[in-house]
Coordinates of N, CA and C in Angstrom, one line a residue:
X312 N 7.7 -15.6 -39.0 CA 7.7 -15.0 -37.7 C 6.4 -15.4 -36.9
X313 N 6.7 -15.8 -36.1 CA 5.4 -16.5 -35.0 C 4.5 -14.7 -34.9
X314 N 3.2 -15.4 -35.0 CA 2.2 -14.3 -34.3 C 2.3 -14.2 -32.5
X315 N 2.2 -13.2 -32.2 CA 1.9 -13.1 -30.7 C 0.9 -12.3 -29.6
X316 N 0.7 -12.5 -29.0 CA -0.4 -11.8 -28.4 C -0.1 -11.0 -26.9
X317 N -1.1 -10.6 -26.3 CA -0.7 -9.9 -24.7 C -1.2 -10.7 -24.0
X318 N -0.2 -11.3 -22.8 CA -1.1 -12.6 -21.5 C -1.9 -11.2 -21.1
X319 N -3.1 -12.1 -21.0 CA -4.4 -11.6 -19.8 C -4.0 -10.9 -18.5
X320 N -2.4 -11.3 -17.7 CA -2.5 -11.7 -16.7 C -1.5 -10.3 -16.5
X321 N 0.0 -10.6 -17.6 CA 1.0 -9.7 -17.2 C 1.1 -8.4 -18.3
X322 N 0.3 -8.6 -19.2 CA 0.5 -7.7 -20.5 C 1.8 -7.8 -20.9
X323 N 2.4 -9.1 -21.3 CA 3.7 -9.1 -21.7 C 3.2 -9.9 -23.4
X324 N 4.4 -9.3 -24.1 CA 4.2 -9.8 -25.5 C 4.7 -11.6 -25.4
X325 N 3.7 -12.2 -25.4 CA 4.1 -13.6 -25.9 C 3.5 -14.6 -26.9
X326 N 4.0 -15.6 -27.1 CA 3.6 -16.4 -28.7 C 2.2 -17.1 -28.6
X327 N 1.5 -16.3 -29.8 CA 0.0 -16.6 -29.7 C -0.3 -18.4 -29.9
X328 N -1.3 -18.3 -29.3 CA -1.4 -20.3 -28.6 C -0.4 -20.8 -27.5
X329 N 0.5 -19.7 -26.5 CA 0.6 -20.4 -25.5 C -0.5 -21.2 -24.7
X330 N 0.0 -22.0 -24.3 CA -0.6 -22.4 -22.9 C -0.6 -22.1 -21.7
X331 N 0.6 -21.8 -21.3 CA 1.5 -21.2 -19.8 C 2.0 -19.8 -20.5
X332 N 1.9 -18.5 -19.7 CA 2.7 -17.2 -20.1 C 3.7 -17.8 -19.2
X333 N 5.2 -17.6 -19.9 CA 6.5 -17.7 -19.6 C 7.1 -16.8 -18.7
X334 N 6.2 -15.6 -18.7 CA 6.2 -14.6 -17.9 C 5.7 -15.2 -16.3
X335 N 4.4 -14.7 -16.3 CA 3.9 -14.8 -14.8 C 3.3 -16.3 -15.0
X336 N 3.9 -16.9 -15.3 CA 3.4 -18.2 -15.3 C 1.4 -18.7 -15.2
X337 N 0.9 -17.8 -15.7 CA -0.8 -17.8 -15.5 C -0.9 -19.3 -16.9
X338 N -1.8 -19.9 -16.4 CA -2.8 -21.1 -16.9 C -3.3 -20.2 -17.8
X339 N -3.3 -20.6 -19.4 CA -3.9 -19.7 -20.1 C -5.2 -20.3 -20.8
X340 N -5.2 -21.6 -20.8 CA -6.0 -22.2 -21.1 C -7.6 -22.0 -20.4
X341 N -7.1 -21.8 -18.9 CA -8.6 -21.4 -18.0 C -9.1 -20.2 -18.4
X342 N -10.2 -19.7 -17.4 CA -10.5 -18.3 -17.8 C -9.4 -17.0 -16.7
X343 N -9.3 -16.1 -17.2 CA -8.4 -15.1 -16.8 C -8.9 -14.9 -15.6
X344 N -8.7 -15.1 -14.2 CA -8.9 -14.4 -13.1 C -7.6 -13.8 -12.3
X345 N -7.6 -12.4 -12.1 CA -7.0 -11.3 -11.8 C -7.0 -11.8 -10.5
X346 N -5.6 -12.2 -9.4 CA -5.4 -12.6 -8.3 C -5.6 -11.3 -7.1
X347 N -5.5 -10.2 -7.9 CA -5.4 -9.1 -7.0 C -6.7 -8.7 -6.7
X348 N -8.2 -9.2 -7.4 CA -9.2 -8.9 -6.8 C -9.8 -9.5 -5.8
X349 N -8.8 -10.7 -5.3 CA -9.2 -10.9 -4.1 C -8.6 -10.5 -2.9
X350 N -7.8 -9.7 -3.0 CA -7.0 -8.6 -2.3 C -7.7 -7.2 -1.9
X351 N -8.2 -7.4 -3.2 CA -9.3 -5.4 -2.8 C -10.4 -5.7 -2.2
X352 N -11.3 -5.1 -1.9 CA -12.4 -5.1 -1.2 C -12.6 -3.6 -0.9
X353 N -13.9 -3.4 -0.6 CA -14.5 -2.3 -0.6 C -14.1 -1.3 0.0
X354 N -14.3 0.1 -0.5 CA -13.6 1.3 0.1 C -13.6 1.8 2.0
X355 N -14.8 1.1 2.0 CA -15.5 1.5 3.3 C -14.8 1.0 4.1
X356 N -14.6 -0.3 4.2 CA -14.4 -1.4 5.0 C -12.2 -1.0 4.7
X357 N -12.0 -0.7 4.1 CA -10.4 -0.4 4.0 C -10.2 0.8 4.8
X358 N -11.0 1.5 4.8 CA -11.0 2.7 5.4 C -10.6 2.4 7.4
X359 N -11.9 2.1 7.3 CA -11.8 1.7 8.7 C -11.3 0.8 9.5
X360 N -10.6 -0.4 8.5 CA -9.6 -1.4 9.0 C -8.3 -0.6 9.2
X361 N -8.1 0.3 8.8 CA -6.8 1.3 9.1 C -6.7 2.1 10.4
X362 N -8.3 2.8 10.3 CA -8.5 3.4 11.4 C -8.4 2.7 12.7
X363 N -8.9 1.7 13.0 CA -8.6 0.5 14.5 C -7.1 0.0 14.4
X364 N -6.9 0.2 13.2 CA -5.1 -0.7 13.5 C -4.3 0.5 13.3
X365 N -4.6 1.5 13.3 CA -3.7 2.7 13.1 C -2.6 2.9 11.9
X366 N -2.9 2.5 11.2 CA -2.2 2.3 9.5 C -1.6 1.3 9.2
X367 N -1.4 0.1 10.3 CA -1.0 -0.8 10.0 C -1.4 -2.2 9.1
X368 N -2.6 -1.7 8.7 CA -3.5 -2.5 8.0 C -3.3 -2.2 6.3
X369 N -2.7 -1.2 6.0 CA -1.7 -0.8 5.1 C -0.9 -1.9 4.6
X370 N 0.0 -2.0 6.0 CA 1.2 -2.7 5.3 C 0.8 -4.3 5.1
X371 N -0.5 -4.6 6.0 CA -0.7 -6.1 5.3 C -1.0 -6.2 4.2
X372 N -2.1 -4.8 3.7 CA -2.5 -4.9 2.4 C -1.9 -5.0 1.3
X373 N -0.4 -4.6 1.4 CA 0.4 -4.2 0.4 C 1.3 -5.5 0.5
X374 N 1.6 -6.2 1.4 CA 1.9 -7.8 1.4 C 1.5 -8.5 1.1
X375 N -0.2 -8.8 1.1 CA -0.9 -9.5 0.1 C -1.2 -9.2 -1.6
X376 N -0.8 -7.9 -1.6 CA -0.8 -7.4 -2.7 C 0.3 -8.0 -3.4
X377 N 1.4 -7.8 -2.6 CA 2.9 -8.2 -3.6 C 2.6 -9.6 -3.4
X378 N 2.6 -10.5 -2.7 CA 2.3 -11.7 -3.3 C 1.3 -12.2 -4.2
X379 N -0.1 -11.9 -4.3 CA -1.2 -12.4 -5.3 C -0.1 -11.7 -6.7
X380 N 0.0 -10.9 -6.5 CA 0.8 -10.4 -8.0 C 2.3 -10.7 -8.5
X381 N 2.8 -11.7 -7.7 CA 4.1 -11.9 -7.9 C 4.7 -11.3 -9.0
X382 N 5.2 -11.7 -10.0 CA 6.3 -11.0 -10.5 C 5.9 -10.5 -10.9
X383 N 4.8 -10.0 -11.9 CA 4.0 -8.9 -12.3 C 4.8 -7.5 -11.3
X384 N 4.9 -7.7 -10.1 CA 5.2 -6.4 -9.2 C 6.7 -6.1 -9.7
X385 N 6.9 -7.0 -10.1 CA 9.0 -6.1 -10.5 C 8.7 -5.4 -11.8
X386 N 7.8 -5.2 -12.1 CA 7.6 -4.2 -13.4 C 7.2 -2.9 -13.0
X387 N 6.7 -3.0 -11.6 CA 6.3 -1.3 -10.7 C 7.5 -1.0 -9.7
X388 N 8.3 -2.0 -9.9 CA 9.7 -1.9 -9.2 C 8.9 -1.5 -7.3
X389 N 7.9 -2.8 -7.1 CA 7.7 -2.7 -5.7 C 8.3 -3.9 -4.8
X390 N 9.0 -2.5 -4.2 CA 10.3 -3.7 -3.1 C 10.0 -4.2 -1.7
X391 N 10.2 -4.4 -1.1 CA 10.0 -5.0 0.3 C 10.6 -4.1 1.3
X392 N 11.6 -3.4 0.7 CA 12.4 -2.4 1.5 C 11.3 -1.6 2.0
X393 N 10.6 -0.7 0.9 CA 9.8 0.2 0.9 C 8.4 -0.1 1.9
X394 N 8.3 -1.3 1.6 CA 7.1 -1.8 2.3 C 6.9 -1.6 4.2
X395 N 8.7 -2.3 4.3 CA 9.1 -2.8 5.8 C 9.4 -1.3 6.1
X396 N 9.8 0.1 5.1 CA 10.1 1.3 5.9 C 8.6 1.9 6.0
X397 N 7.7 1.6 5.4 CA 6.2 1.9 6.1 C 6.1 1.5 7.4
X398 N 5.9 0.4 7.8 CA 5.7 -0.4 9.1 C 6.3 0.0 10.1
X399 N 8.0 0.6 9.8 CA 8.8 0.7 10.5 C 8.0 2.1 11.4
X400 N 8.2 3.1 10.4 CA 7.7 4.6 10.4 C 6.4 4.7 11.5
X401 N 4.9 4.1 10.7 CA 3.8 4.0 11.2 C 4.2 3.3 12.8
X402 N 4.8 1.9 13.1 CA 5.1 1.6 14.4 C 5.9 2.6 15.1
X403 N 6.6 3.2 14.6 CA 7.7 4.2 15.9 C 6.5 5.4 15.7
X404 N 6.0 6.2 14.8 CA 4.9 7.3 15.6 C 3.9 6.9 16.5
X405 N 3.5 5.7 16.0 CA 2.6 5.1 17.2 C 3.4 5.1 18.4
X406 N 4.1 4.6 18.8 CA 4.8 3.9 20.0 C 5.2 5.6 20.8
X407 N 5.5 6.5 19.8 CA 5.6 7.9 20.3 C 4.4 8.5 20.9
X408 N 3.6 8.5 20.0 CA 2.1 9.1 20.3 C 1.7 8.6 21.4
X409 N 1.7 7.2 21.7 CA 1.7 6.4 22.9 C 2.4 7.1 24.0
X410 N 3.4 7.2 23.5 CA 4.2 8.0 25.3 C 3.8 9.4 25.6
X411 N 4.0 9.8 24.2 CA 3.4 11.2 24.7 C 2.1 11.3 25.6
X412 N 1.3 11.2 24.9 CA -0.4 10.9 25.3 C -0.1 10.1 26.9
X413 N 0.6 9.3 27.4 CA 0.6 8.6 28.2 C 1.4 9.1 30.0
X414 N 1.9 10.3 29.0 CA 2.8 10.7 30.2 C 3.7 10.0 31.2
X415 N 4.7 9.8 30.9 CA 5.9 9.2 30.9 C 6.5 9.6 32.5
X416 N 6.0 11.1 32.7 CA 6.8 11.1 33.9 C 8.3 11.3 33.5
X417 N 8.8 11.4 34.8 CA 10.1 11.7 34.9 C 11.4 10.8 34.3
X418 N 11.0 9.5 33.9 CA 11.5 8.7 33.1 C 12.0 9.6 31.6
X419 N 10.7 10.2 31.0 CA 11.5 11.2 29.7 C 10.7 12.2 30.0
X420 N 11.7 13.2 30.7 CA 11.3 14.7 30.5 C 11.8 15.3 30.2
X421 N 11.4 16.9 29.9 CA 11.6 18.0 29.0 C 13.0 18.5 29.1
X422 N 13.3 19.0 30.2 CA 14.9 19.5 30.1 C 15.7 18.0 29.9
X423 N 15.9 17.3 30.5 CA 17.0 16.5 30.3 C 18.1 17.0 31.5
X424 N 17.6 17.6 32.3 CA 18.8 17.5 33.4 C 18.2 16.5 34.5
X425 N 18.8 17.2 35.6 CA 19.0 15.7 36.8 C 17.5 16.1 37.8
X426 N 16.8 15.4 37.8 CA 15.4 15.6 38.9 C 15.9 14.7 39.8
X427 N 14.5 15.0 40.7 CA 14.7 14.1 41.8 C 12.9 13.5 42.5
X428 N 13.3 12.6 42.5 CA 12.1 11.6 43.0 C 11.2 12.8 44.9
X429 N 10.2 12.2 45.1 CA 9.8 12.5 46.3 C 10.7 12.4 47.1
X430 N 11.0 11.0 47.5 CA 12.1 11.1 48.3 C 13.5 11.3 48.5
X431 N 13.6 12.6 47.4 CA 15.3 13.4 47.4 C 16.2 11.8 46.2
X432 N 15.4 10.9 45.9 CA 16.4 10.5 44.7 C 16.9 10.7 43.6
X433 N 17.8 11.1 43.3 CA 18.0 11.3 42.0 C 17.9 10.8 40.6
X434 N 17.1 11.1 39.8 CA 16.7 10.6 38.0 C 16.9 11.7 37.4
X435 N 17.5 10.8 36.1 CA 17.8 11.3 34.8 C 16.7 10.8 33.6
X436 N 16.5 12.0 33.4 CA 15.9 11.6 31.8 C 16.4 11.6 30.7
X437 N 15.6 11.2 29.1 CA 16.2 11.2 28.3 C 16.5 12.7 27.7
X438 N 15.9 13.4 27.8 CA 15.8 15.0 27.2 C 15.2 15.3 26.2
X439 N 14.1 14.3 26.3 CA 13.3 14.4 24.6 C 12.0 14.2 25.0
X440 N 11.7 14.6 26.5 CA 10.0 14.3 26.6 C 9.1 15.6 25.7
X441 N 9.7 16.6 26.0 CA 8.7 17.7 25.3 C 9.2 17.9 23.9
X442 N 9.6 16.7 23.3 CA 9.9 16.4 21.5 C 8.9 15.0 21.2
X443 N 8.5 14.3 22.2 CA 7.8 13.2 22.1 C 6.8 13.5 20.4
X444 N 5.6 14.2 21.2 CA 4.7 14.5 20.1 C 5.3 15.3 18.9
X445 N 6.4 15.9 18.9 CA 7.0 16.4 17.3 C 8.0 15.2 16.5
X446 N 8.1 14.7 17.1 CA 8.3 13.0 16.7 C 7.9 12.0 15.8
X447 N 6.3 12.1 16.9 CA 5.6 11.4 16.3 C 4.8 11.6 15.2
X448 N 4.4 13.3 15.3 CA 4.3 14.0 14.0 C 5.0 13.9 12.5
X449 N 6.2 13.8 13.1 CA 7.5 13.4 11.8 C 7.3 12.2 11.1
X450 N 7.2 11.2 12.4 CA 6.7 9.8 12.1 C 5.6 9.8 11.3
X451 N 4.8 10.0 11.3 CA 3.5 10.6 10.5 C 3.6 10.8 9.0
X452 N 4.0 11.9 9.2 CA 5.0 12.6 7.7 C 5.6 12.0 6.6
X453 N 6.1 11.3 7.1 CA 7.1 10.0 6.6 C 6.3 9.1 6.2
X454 N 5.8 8.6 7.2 CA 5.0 7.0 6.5 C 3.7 8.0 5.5
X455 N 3.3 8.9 5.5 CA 2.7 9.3 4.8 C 3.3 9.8 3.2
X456 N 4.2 10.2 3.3 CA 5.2 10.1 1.9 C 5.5 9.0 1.3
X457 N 6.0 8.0 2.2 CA 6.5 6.7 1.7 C 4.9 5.8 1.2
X458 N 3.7 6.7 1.6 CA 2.3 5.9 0.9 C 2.2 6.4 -0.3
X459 N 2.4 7.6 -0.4 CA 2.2 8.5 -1.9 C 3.4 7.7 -2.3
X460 N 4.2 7.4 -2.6 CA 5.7 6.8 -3.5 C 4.9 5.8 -3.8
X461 N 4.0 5.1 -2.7 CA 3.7 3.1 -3.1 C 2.8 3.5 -4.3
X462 N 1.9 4.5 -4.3 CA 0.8 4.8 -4.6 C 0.9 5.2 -6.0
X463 N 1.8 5.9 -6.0 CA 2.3 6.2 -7.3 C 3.1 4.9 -8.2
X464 N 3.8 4.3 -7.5 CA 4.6 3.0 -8.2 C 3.3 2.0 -8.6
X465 N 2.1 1.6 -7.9 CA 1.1 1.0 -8.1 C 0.3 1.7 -8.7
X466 N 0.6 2.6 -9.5 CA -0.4 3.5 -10.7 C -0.2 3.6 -11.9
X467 N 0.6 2.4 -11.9 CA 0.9 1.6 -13.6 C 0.5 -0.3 -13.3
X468 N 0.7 -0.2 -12.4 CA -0.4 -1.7 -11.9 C -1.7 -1.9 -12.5
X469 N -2.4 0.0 -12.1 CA -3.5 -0.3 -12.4 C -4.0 -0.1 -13.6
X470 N -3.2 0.9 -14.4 CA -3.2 1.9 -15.4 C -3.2 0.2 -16.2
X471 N -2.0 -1.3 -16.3 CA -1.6 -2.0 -16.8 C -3.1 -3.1 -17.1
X472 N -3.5 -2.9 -15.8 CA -5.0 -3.4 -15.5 C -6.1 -3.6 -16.3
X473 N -6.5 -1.7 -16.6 CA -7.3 -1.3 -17.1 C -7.0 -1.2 -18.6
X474 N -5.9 -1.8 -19.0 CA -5.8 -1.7 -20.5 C -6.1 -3.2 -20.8
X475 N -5.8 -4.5 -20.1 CA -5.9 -5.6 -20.3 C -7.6 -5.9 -20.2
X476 N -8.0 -4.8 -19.7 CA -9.9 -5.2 -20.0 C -10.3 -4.5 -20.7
X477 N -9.1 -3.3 -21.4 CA -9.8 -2.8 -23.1 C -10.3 -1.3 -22.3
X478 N -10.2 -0.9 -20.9 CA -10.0 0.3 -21.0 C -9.1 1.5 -21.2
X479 N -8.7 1.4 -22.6 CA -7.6 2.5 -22.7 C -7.6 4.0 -22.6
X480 N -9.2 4.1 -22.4 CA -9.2 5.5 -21.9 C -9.6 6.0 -20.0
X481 N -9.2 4.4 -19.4 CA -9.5 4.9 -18.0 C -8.0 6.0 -17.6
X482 N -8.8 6.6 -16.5 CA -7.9 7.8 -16.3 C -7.8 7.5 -15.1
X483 N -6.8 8.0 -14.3 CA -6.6 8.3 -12.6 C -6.3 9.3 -12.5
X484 N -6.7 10.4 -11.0 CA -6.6 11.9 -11.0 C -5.5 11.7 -9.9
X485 N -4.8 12.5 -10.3 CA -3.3 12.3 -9.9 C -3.6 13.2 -8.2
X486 N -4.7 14.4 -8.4 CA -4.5 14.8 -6.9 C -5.1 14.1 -5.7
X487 N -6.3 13.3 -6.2 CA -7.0 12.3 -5.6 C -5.7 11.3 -5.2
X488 N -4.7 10.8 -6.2 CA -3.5 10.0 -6.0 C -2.7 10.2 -4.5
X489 N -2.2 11.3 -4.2 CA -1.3 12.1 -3.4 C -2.3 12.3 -2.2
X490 N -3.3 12.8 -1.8 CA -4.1 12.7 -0.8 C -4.8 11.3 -0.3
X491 N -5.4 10.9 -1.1 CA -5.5 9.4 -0.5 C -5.0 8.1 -1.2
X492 N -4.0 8.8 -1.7 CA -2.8 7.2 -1.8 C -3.3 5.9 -2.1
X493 N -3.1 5.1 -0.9 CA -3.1 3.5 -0.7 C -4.9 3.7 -1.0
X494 N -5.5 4.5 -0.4 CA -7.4 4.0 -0.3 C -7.4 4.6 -1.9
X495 N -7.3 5.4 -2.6 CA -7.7 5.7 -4.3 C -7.3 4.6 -4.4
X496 N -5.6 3.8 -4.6 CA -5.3 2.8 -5.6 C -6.2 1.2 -5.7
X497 N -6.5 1.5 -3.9 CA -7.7 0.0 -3.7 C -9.4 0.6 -4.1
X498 N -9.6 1.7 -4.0 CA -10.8 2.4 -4.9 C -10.7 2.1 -6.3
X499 N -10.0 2.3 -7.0 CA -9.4 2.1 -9.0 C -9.7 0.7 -8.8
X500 N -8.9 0.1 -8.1 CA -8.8 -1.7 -8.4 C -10.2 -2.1 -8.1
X501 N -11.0 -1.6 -7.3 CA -12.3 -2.3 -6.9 C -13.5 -1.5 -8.5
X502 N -13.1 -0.4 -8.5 CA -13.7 0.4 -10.1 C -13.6 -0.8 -11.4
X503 N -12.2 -1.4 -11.1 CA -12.0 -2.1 -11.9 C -12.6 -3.7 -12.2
X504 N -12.2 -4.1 -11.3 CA -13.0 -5.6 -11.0 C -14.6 -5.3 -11.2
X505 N -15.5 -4.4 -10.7 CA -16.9 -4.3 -10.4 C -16.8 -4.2 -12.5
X506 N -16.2 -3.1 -13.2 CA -16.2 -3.1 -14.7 C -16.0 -4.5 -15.2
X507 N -15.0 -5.1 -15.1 CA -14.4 -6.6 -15.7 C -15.7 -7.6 -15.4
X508 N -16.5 -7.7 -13.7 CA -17.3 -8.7 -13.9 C -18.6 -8.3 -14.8
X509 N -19.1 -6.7 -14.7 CA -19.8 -6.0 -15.9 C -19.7 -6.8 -17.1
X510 N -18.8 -6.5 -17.7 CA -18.3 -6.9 -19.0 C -18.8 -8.5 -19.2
X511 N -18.5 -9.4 -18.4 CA -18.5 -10.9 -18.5 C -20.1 -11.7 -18.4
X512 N -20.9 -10.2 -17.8 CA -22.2 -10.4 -17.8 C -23.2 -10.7 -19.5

């Protein structure tokens, strides 16, 4: 029976003295570099890339993420579905927040019956102006759950991470998880990489 070992790359069991893991196809012969630490970057700077793009800096993050990690990601069962119902979510509260805040006027106002212009014309609204901002709220809500779900599916990513550099006793605090989601999981990965180039020192 062939000996075998764990790739560097995918932590999958394969036959010791590969060259290529059969799995994620990583060069085994080189030295092991983790494609996803050029994806993370510092807590500070993630923070505030969110704040100017209004969460939408999320969903690139999480697109560079599923690609640097190719298949490796079908083992956290991360889909594209989930990804594109972030974007979708965060873009329609924005686009709400936008009208509300912007005041729409008689185009969407509160009752939904028939107004009339200055000069005696008659407009119809949609009947959802004074729902605008509970809307967008909702919108909110949502993409905010659908972060905790990514957050959590990418918490065996990392968990998978920190075993391939021999920490079997790193931990993640699951409430820290659920409150700041996407910024903990790029926190851990950056905890991680700053440990791994430690190590190589």
């Amino acid at each position: 029976m062939n000996e075998t070992m764990k790739c560097p790359m995918c932590a999958e069991e394969i036959d010791s003295g590969t060259k290529k893991c059969p799995i994620c196809k990583s060069d085994l012969e080189t030295p092991a570099v983790d494609p996803i630490d050029a994806v993370v970057e510092p807590t500070f700077n993630f923070v505030w890339k969110n704040i100017v793009t209004a969460g939408f800096y999320s969903v690139l993050w999480l697109n560079r993420f599923r690609w640097c990690a190719g298949e490796a990601m079908d083992r956290v069962r991360m889909t594209s579905g989930l990804v594109n119902a972030l974007m979708y979510t965060i873009g329609g509260a924005a686009l709400l927040y936008t009208l509300a805040f912007a005041g729409v006027g008689p185009i969407v106002y509160e009752s939904g019956a028939q107004a009339f212009a200055d000069d005696g014309t008659p407009m119809y609204g949609l009947g959802i102006g004074g729902n605008l901002s509970m809307l967008a709220e909702l919108g909110s809500i949502v993409s905010g759950i659908i972060c905790i779900r990514i957050a959590f599916l990418l918490r065996s990513y990392v968990k998978d991470k920190a075993a391939r550099l021999g920490l079997t006793d790193y931990r993640m605090n699951t409430f820290l998880l659920v409150i700041f989601n996407l910024f903990y999981i790029n926190y851990c990965l950056v905890e991680l990489k700053n440990r791994s180039a430690q190590s190589k020192q």
